[in-house]
CSV table of C-alpha atoms in Angstrom, one decimal:
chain,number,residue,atom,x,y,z
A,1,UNK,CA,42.5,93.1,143.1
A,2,UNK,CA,41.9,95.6,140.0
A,3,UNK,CA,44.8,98.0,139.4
A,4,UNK,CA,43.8,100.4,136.6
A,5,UNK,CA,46.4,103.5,135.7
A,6,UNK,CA,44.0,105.8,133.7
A,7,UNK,CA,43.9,109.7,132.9
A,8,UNK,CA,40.7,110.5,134.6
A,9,UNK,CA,39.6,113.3,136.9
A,10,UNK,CA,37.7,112.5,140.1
A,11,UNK,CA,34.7,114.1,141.8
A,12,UNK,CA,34.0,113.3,145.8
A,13,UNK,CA,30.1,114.3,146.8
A,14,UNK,CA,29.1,113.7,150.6
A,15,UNK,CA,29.7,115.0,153.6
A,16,UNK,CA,31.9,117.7,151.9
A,17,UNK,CA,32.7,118.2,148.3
A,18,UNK,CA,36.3,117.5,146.3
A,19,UNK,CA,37.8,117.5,142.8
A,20,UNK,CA,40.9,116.0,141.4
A,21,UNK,CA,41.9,117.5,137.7
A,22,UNK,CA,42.8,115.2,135.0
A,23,UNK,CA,45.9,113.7,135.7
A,24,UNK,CA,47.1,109.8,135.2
A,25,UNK,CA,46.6,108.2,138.3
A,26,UNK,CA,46.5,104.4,139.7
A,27,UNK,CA,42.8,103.0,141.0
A,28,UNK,CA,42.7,100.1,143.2
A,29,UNK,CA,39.7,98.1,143.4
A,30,UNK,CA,39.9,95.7,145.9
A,31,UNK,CA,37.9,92.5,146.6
A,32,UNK,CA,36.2,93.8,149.8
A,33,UNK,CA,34.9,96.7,147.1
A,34,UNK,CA,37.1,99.5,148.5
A,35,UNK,CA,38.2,102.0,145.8
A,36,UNK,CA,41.1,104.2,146.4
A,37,UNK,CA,42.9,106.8,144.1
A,38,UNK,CA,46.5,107.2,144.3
A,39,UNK,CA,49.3,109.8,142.7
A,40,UNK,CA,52.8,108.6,142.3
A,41,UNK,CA,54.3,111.4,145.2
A,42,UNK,CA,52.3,110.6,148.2
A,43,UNK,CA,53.4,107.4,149.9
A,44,UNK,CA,50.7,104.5,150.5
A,45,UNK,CA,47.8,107.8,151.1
A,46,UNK,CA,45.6,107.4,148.5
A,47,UNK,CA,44.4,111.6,147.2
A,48,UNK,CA,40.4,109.8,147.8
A,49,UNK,CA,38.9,106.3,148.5
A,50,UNK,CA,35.9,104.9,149.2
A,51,UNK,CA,35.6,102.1,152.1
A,52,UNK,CA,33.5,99.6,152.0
A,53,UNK,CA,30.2,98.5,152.1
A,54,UNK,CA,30.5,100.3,148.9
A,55,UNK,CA,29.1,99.8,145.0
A,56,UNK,CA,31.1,100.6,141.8
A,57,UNK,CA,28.9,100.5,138.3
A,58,UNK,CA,30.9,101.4,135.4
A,59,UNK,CA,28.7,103.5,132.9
A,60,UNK,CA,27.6,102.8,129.5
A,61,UNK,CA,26.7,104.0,125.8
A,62,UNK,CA,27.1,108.1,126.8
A,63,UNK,CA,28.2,107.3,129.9
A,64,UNK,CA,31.2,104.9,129.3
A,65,UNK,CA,34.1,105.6,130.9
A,66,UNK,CA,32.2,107.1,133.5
A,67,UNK,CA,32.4,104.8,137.3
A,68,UNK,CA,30.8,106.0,140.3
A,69,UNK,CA,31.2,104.5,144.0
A,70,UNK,CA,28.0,104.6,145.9
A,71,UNK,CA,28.6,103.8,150.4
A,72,UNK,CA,25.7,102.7,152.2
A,73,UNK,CA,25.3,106.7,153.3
A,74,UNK,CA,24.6,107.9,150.0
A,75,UNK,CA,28.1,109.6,149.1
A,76,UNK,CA,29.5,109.2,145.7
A,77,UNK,CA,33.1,108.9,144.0
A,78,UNK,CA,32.6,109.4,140.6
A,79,UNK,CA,35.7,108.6,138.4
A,80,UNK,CA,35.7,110.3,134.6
A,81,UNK,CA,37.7,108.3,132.5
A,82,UNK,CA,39.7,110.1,129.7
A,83,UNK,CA,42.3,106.9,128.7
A,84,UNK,CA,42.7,103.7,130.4
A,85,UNK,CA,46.5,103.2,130.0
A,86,UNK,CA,46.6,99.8,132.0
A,87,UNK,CA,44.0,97.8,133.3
A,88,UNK,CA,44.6,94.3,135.0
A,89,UNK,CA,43.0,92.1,138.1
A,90,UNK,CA,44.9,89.8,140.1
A,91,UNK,CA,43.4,86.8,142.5
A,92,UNK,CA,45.9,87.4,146.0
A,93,UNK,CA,44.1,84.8,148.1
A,94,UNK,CA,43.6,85.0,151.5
A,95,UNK,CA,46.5,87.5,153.8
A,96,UNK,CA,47.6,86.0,156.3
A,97,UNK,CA,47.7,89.1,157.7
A,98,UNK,CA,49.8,91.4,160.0
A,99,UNK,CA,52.3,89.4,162.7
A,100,UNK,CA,52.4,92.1,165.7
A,101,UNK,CA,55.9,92.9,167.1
A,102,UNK,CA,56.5,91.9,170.1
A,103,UNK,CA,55.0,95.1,172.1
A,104,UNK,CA,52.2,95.1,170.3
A,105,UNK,CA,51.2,91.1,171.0
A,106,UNK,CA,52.3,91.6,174.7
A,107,UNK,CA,50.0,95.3,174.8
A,108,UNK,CA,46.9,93.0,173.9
A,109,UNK,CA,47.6,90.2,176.3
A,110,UNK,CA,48.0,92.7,178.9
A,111,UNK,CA,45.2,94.5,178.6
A,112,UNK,CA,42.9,91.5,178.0
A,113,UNK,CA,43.9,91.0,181.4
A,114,UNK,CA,43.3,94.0,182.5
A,115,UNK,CA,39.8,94.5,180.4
A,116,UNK,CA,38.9,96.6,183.5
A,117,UNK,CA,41.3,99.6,182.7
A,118,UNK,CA,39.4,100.7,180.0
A,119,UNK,CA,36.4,101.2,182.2
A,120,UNK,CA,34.3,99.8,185.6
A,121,UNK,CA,32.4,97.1,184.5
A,122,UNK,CA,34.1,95.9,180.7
A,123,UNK,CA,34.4,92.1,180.4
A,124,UNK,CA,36.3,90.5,177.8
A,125,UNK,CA,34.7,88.2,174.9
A,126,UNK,CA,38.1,87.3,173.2
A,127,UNK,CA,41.5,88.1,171.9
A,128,UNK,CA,41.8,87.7,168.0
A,129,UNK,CA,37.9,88.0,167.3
A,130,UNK,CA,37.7,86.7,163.9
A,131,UNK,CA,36.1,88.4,161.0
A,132,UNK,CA,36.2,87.9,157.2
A,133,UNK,CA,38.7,90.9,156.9
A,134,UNK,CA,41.5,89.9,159.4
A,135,UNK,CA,40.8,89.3,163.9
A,136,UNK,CA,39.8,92.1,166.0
A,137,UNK,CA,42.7,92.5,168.1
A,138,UNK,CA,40.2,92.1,171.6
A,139,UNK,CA,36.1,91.9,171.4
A,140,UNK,CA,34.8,93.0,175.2
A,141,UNK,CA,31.4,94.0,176.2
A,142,UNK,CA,31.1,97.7,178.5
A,143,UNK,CA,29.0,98.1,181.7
A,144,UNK,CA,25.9,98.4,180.2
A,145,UNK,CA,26.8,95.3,178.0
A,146,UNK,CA,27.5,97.2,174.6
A,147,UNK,CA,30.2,95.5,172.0
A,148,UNK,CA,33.5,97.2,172.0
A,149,UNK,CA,35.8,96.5,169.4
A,150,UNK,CA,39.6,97.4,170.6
A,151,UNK,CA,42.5,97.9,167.8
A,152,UNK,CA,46.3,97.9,169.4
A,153,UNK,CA,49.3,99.8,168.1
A,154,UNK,CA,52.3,101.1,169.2
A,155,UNK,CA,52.0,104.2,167.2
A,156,UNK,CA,48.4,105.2,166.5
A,157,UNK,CA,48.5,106.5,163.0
A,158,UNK,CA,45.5,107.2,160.5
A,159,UNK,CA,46.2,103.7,159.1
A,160,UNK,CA,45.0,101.6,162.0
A,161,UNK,CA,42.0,104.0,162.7
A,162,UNK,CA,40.7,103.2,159.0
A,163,UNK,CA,41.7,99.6,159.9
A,164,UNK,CA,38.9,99.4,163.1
A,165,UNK,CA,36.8,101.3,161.1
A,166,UNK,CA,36.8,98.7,158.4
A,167,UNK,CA,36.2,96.1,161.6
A,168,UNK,CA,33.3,97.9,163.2
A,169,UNK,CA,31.4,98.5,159.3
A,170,UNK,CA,31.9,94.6,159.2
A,171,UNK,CA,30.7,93.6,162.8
A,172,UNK,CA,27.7,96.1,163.1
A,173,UNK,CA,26.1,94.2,160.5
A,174,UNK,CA,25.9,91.4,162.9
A,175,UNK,CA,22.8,91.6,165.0
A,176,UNK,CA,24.1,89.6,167.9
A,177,UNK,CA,26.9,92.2,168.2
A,178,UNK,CA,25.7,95.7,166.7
A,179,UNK,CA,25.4,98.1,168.0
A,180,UNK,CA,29.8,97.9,168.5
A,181,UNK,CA,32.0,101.2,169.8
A,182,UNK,CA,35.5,101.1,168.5
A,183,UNK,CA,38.4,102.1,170.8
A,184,UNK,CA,41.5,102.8,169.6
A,185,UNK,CA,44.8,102.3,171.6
A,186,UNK,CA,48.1,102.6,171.1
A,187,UNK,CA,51.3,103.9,173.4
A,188,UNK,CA,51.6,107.2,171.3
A,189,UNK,CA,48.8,108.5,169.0
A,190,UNK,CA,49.2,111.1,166.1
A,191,UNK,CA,47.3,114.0,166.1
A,192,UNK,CA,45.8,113.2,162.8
A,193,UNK,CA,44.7,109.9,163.7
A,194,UNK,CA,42.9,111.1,166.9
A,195,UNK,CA,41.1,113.9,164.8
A,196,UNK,CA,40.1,111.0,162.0
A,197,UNK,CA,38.8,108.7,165.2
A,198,UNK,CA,36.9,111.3,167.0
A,199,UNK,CA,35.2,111.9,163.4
A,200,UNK,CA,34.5,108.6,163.6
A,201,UNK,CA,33.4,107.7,167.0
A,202,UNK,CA,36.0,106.3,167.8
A,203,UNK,CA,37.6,106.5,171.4
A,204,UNK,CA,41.6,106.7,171.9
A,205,UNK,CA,43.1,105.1,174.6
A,206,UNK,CA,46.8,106.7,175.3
A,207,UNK,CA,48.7,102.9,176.8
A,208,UNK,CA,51.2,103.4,179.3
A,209,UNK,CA,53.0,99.8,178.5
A,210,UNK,CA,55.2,100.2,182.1
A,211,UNK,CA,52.6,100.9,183.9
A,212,UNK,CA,50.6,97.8,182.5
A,213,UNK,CA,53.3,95.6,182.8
A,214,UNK,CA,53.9,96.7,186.5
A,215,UNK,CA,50.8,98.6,188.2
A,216,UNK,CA,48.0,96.6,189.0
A,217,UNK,CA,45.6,99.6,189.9
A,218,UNK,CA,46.5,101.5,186.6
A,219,UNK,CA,43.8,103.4,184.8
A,220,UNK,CA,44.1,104.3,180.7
A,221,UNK,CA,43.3,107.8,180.1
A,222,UNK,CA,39.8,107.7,177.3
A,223,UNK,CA,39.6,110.8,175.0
């Protein structure tokens, strides 16, 4: 990981168009190339990222100082550099990554169980589908035998939506698995994080944990 705490303003050019005014600000850039911009008032939000598959080139002669972020869609994060006031990387390995609680590990059993509640016809491939960024939470095929790629939460929150998105940029560039729908599904999900999934493609799935635990002809509500 690269932290880098620099004056710099920041221009966003894609779907829609955004500027942030010089100010000093910390950029992460992280070894699966994501690049994220963050203030010092707004939590772990960053004010603009870019996910990857992404590029950065840093610019030279006239344009040094200068880095633009490229995506595989064509949008661009250009960063203007005006003084770099620290600039370090450190190697963090390999995270082990998140241990569920115990709802959340007892949600995915349950519903790997119960693969069916999500729709006629779904069949499960695995729990804990391993990728190079962390294990899908469950990996099931639909009725007409596409890949779905299920994230589990207890609260849905914008978070975990950009966490299965990461999963499905990673798994659709697998041939023997693309074309893969995401579903999102968690016991409560915020607002914000339905709007960012239906953005996204991404279905919700509203879990009634009771009802899993206890009903075997229960049926998850899709949005």
């Amino acid at each position: 990981m690269r932290l880098v705490i620099a004056r710099c303003s920041v221009d966003y050019a894609g779907r829609l168009t955004a500027h942030l005014p010089s100010a000093p600000r910390l950029i992460l850039v992280k070894a699966d190339g994501s690049v994220s911009i963050h203030a010092d008032d707004r939590a772990y939000k960053p004010l603009n990222w870019m996910s990857p598959p992404c590029t950065l080139k840093e610019g030279e002669g006239d344009s040094a100082g200068v880095w633009t972020v490229v995506n595989k869609a064509g949008e661009k994060l250009i960063i203007t550099m005006e003084e770099i006031l620290h600039d370090s990387s450190h190697e963090l390995g390999v995270d082990p990554g998140l241990i569920k609680d115990g709802v959340e590990a007892h949600l995915q059993e349950l519903l790997a169980d119960r693969i069916e509640t999500l729709g006629a016809g779904y069949t499960l491939i695995r729990r804990e589908y391993p990728t190079a960024i962390g294990p899908v939470d469950i990996l099931c095929r639909d009725a007409d035998g596409g890949t779905v790629a299920v994230e589990i939460k207890r609260r849905g929150e914008i978070d975990g939506v950009e966490q299965l998105t990461r999963y499905l940029e990673l798994l659709n560039r697998d041939p023997h698995l693309a074309p893969v729908k995401g579903v999102f599904a968690a016991q409560e999900i915020k607002p914000q994080a339905r709007v960012l999934a239906t953005d996204r493609g991404i279905h919700c799935a509203v879990l009634d944990y009771d009802a899993l635990r206890g009903i075997e002809d229960d049926k998850l509500r899709l949005f």
